[in-house]
Amino acid sequence: MTQTFNGIPFLLPEHLERLWASAEKLHMSFSFTKEDLSAQIDSLIKAIALPRIYLRIIITRGEGDIGLDPSLAKKNNIILIAKELPENPEWWLTKGLSVIVADTIRTSVKSVDPGAKSGNYLNNVMAYEEAMKIGAHDAIMLNHAGYVTEATTSNVWIVQDGKVITPPLKAGLLGGITRAKLLEVAKKHNIPVFEENFTAKELRMADECFVTATTKQIVPVTTIDGNAVGTGLPGEFTLKLLQLYKKELGLR
């Protein structure tokens, strides 16, 4: 999944690289190339002719007889979904998000690796439903060891004593494109950034918290389980990172 800025797909090579890496983890081969897929995406974007588009790429193994054997499917199906993407709400940056720590545990790396971008969202849906039931905006999931992994569609970060921390990939999470780019930007500007495990308690006690995703960019989290994070307002460090990120990538 990605989006366009002024009709240009955002970091498409990185998204396609992750798509191919995810397919490899799922033992899934493709009957087309990255160049083939890029050409189809370009044609779709030109046909829609809107500056800001939400774009989802779905690849299936293809049709075949019913059964669990992947080899029953002979040729991939490519499904491209595109729609106009509205601007992010202003209140995201003025008020921030309210989240919960979900009871639903993140799928284990030894079960279905969350690091593979797939259509298996049941785990995420169950956690998200927990948040919706109490009026929160999203849910953060822990792994079986009790460490923070990610939110339902975004990566999680905290700021503590001037350090920026996000869970390591081995905790069991999808390596977001924005996550990778923000790590690069922070290191370039000599901001102390670390990929380290942290618990739900450490999450709740952080000075600041925020989430990242392609369409969200960087969004402050100001409430966790009904309690304020830091001052209860979007953190200064978080907003600084957002400005640096947008400047480095030429975003408005």
Tab-separated table of C-alpha atoms in Angstrom:
chain	number	residue	atom	x	y	z
A	1	MET	CA	0.000	0.000	0.000
A	2	THR	CA	1.215	3.471	-0.841
A	3	GLN	CA	-0.070	6.861	-1.896
A	4	THR	CA	0.747	9.550	-4.399
A	5	PHE	CA	1.961	13.104	-3.901
A	6	ASN	CA	1.217	15.331	-6.893
A	7	GLY	CA	0.506	12.233	-8.953
A	8	ILE	CA	3.801	10.512	-8.082
A	9	PRO	CA	3.719	7.226	-6.110
A	10	PHE	CA	5.523	7.656	-2.809
A	11	LEU	CA	8.717	5.573	-2.514
A	12	LEU	CA	7.343	2.983	-4.943
A	13	PRO	CA	10.664	1.104	-5.359
A	14	GLU	CA	10.828	0.572	-1.585
A	15	HIS	CA	7.223	-0.631	-1.487
A	16	LEU	CA	7.807	-3.051	-4.355
A	17	GLU	CA	10.977	-4.331	-2.720
A	18	ARG	CA	8.988	-5.092	0.438
A	19	LEU	CA	6.293	-6.763	-1.669
A	20	TRP	CA	8.846	-9.096	-3.242
A	21	ALA	CA	10.471	-9.786	0.153
A	22	SER	CA	7.063	-10.582	1.662
A	23	ALA	CA	6.280	-12.970	-1.192
A	24	GLU	CA	9.550	-14.766	-0.585
A	25	LYS	CA	8.680	-15.221	3.099
A	26	LEU	CA	5.340	-16.701	2.024
A	27	HIS	CA	7.037	-18.984	-0.543
A	28	MET	CA	5.114	-17.224	-3.295
A	29	SER	CA	6.540	-16.677	-6.760
A	30	PHE	CA	5.496	-13.972	-9.228
A	31	SER	CA	4.831	-14.383	-12.951
A	32	PHE	CA	5.640	-10.713	-13.603
A	33	THR	CA	8.454	-8.253	-12.931
A	34	LYS	CA	8.676	-5.068	-10.889
A	35	GLU	CA	8.818	-3.174	-14.176
A	36	ASP	CA	5.567	-4.820	-15.322
A	37	LEU	CA	3.800	-3.889	-12.110
A	38	SER	CA	5.202	-0.340	-12.102
A	39	ALA	CA	3.858	0.195	-15.630
A	40	GLN	CA	0.366	-0.919	-14.587
A	41	ILE	CA	0.482	1.377	-11.566
A	42	ASP	CA	1.550	4.335	-13.715
A	43	SER	CA	-1.326	3.678	-16.148
A	44	LEU	CA	-3.829	3.583	-13.275
A	45	ILE	CA	-2.539	6.818	-11.765
A	46	LYS	CA	-2.733	8.587	-15.132
A	47	ALA	CA	-6.265	7.326	-15.683
A	48	ILE	CA	-7.458	8.637	-12.313
A	49	ALA	CA	-5.570	11.935	-12.740
A	50	LEU	CA	-5.787	13.100	-9.128
A	51	PRO	CA	-2.860	14.549	-7.150
A	52	ARG	CA	-3.430	12.512	-3.983
A	53	ILE	CA	-4.376	8.859	-4.400
A	54	TYR	CA	-4.568	5.915	-2.015
A	55	LEU	CA	-3.143	2.891	-3.807
A	56	ARG	CA	-3.367	-0.728	-2.677
A	57	ILE	CA	-1.619	-3.561	-4.481
A	58	ILE	CA	-2.987	-7.088	-4.004
A	59	ILE	CA	-1.327	-10.126	-5.535
A	60	THR	CA	-2.918	-13.579	-5.279
A	61	ARG	CA	-1.435	-16.930	-6.182
A	62	GLY	CA	-4.158	-17.223	-8.834
A	63	GLU	CA	-7.036	-19.525	-9.717
A	64	GLY	CA	-6.948	-23.284	-9.334
A	65	ASP	CA	-8.649	-26.276	-7.773
A	66	ILE	CA	-9.738	-25.964	-4.142
A	67	GLY	CA	-7.049	-27.140	-1.747
A	68	LEU	CA	-4.207	-26.053	0.521
A	69	ASP	CA	-1.468	-26.894	-1.981
A	70	PRO	CA	-0.115	-23.550	-3.298
A	71	SER	CA	0.895	-25.239	-6.557
A	72	LEU	CA	-2.798	-25.590	-7.460
A	73	ALA	CA	-2.722	-21.910	-8.435
A	74	LYS	CA	-1.058	-21.505	-11.832
A	75	LYS	CA	-0.801	-17.753	-12.498
A	76	ASN	CA	-0.885	-14.658	-10.271
A	77	ASN	CA	-3.791	-12.267	-10.216
A	78	ILE	CA	-2.911	-8.579	-9.864
A	79	ILE	CA	-5.514	-6.333	-8.253
A	80	LEU	CA	-4.875	-2.593	-8.051
A	81	ILE	CA	-7.230	-0.528	-5.907
A	82	ALA	CA	-7.049	3.250	-6.108
A	83	LYS	CA	-9.183	6.046	-4.707
A	84	GLU	CA	-8.874	9.714	-3.900
A	85	LEU	CA	-7.083	10.246	-0.595
A	86	PRO	CA	-8.255	13.174	1.542
A	87	GLU	CA	-5.806	15.269	3.521
A	88	ASN	CA	-5.030	14.029	7.024
A	89	PRO	CA	-7.209	15.633	9.718
A	90	GLU	CA	-5.647	18.708	11.351
A	91	TRP	CA	-6.580	17.441	14.813
A	92	TRP	CA	-4.068	14.615	14.451
A	93	LEU	CA	-1.333	17.190	15.022
A	94	THR	CA	-3.170	19.485	17.421
A	95	LYS	CA	-4.803	16.892	19.705
A	96	GLY	CA	-3.138	13.581	18.882
A	97	LEU	CA	-4.476	10.044	18.921
A	98	SER	CA	-5.968	8.049	21.760
A	99	VAL	CA	-4.858	4.404	21.802
A	100	ILE	CA	-5.095	1.333	23.994
A	101	VAL	CA	-2.772	-1.567	24.675
A	102	ALA	CA	-4.785	-4.448	23.249
A	103	ASP	CA	-5.447	-7.754	24.965
A	104	THR	CA	-5.049	-9.361	21.540
A	105	ILE	CA	-1.447	-10.581	21.272
A	106	ARG	CA	0.465	-9.973	18.034
A	107	THR	CA	0.869	-13.056	15.859
A	108	SER	CA	4.154	-14.782	16.631
A	109	VAL	CA	7.040	-14.614	14.171
A	110	LYS	CA	7.110	-18.421	14.432
A	111	SER	CA	3.459	-18.611	13.358
A	112	VAL	CA	2.677	-16.138	10.563
A	113	ASP	CA	5.517	-13.622	10.449
A	114	PRO	CA	4.084	-10.074	10.796
A	115	GLY	CA	7.140	-8.970	8.818
A	116	ALA	CA	5.477	-10.312	5.676
A	117	LYS	CA	3.021	-7.823	4.202
A	118	SER	CA	0.023	-10.049	3.516
A	119	GLY	CA	-3.759	-9.974	3.476
A	120	ASN	CA	-3.970	-11.775	6.815
A	121	TYR	CA	-5.323	-8.902	8.944
A	122	LEU	CA	-7.467	-10.884	11.398
A	123	ASN	CA	-5.047	-10.228	14.273
A	124	ASN	CA	-5.099	-6.504	13.522
A	125	VAL	CA	-8.889	-6.421	13.118
A	126	MET	CA	-9.443	-8.025	16.517
A	127	ALA	CA	-7.132	-5.515	18.219
A	128	TYR	CA	-8.710	-2.602	16.360
A	129	GLU	CA	-12.168	-3.752	17.426
A	130	GLU	CA	-11.020	-3.606	21.057
A	131	ALA	CA	-10.085	0.051	20.554
A	132	MET	CA	-13.339	0.936	18.798
A	133	LYS	CA	-15.453	-0.546	21.584
A	134	ILE	CA	-14.116	1.996	24.090
A	135	GLY	CA	-13.857	4.961	21.721
A	136	ALA	CA	-10.084	4.904	21.161
A	137	HIS	CA	-8.568	5.561	17.749
A	138	ASP	CA	-6.248	2.562	17.554
A	139	ALA	CA	-4.683	-0.328	19.439
A	140	ILE	CA	-1.074	-1.241	20.171
A	141	MET	CA	-0.242	-4.939	20.338
A	142	LEU	CA	2.290	-6.749	22.510
A	143	ASN	CA	4.124	-9.931	21.595
A	144	HIS	CA	4.106	-13.122	23.663
A	145	ALA	CA	7.073	-11.855	25.711
A	146	GLY	CA	5.150	-8.718	26.704
A	147	TYR	CA	7.059	-6.277	24.493
A	148	VAL	CA	5.451	-3.640	22.277
A	149	THR	CA	5.304	-4.543	18.579
A	150	GLU	CA	3.132	-2.174	16.531
A	151	ALA	CA	-0.296	-0.609	16.152
A	152	THR	CA	-2.871	-2.147	13.817
A	153	THR	CA	-1.650	-0.328	10.690
A	154	SER	CA	1.364	1.662	11.846
A	155	ASN	CA	4.684	1.452	13.660
A	156	VAL	CA	5.074	2.694	17.237
A	157	TRP	CA	7.743	5.011	18.663
A	158	ILE	CA	8.441	6.588	22.038
A	159	VAL	CA	10.625	9.464	23.145
A	160	GLN	CA	12.263	9.069	26.545
A	161	ASP	CA	14.918	11.391	27.992
A	162	GLY	CA	15.785	12.701	24.529
A	163	LYS	CA	16.084	9.200	23.003
A	164	VAL	CA	13.825	8.077	20.179
A	165	ILE	CA	13.005	4.352	20.425
A	166	THR	CA	11.048	1.975	18.193
A	167	PRO	CA	10.701	-1.809	18.593
A	168	PRO	CA	13.145	-3.975	16.603
A	169	LEU	CA	11.828	-6.026	13.691
A	170	LYS	CA	12.522	-9.240	15.613
A	171	ALA	CA	9.836	-8.212	18.142
A	172	GLY	CA	7.299	-9.222	15.487
A	173	LEU	CA	6.161	-6.319	13.322
A	174	LEU	CA	5.964	-5.105	9.761
A	175	GLY	CA	8.954	-3.037	8.746
A	176	GLY	CA	7.196	0.117	7.603
A	177	ILE	CA	8.640	2.208	4.773
A	178	THR	CA	8.123	5.378	6.827
A	179	ARG	CA	9.754	3.656	9.804
A	180	ALA	CA	12.873	2.921	7.751
A	181	LYS	CA	13.038	6.445	6.334
A	182	LEU	CA	12.577	8.094	9.721
A	183	LEU	CA	15.436	6.016	11.136
A	184	GLU	CA	17.604	7.350	8.281
A	185	VAL	CA	16.493	10.955	8.822
A	186	ALA	CA	17.061	10.830	12.587
A	187	LYS	CA	20.556	9.387	12.195
A	188	LYS	CA	21.413	11.953	9.522
A	189	HIS	CA	20.527	14.756	11.931
A	190	ASN	CA	22.397	13.131	14.839
A	191	ILE	CA	19.204	12.429	16.763
A	192	PRO	CA	19.731	9.500	19.158
A	193	VAL	CA	17.464	6.790	17.748
A	194	PHE	CA	17.377	3.142	18.803
A	195	GLU	CA	15.622	-0.080	17.833
A	196	GLU	CA	15.000	-1.604	21.249
A	197	ASN	CA	12.355	-3.638	23.032
A	198	PHE	CA	10.165	-1.839	25.542
A	199	THR	CA	7.198	-2.917	27.635
A	200	ALA	CA	3.668	-1.583	27.938
A	201	LYS	CA	4.696	0.058	31.216
A	202	GLU	CA	7.567	1.872	29.514
A	203	LEU	CA	5.205	2.855	26.699
A	204	ARG	CA	2.760	4.452	29.131
A	205	MET	CA	5.551	6.254	31.035
A	206	ALA	CA	7.202	7.729	27.915
A	207	ASP	CA	7.691	11.466	27.539
A	208	GLU	CA	6.162	11.277	24.055
A	209	CYS	CA	4.672	8.659	21.764
A	210	PHE	CA	3.849	8.639	18.061
A	211	VAL	CA	3.005	6.303	15.204
A	212	THR	CA	4.223	6.228	11.607
A	213	ALA	CA	2.809	4.926	8.330
A	214	THR	CA	2.893	5.934	4.683
A	215	THR	CA	-0.480	7.703	4.669
A	216	LYS	CA	-0.211	8.939	8.269
A	217	GLN	CA	3.445	10.083	8.078
A	218	ILE	CA	4.071	10.898	11.779
A	219	VAL	CA	1.119	11.272	14.161
A	220	PRO	CA	1.372	12.026	17.902
A	221	VAL	CA	-0.230	9.722	20.455
A	222	THR	CA	-1.414	11.704	23.471
A	223	THR	CA	-3.494	9.170	25.418
A	224	ILE	CA	-2.803	5.509	26.209
A	225	ASP	CA	-5.433	3.459	28.046
A	226	GLY	CA	-7.167	6.670	29.072
A	227	ASN	CA	-4.056	8.225	30.616
A	228	ALA	CA	-2.162	11.197	29.209
A	229	VAL	CA	1.217	10.691	27.582
A	230	GLY	CA	3.615	13.334	28.921
A	231	THR	CA	1.760	16.639	28.970
A	232	GLY	CA	-1.218	15.150	27.163
A	233	LEU	CA	-0.444	17.264	24.094
A	234	PRO	CA	1.484	16.424	20.909
A	235	GLY	CA	5.144	16.365	21.894
A	236	GLU	CA	7.634	18.969	20.689
A	237	PHE	CA	10.154	16.279	19.741
A	238	THR	CA	7.507	14.443	17.714
A	239	LEU	CA	6.534	17.552	15.780
A	240	LYS	CA	10.204	18.366	15.168
A	241	LEU	CA	10.743	14.898	13.709
A	242	LEU	CA	7.721	15.379	11.468
A	243	GLN	CA	9.125	18.621	10.057
A	244	LEU	CA	12.550	17.057	9.477
A	245	TYR	CA	10.968	14.033	7.806
A	246	LYS	CA	8.810	16.128	5.475
A	247	LYS	CA	11.725	18.401	4.590
A	248	GLU	CA	14.062	15.490	3.801
A	249	LEU	CA	11.498	13.792	1.573
A	250	GLY	CA	10.188	16.978	-0.029
A	251	LEU	CA	6.686	16.643	1.360
A	252	ARG	CA	4.356	19.453	2.246
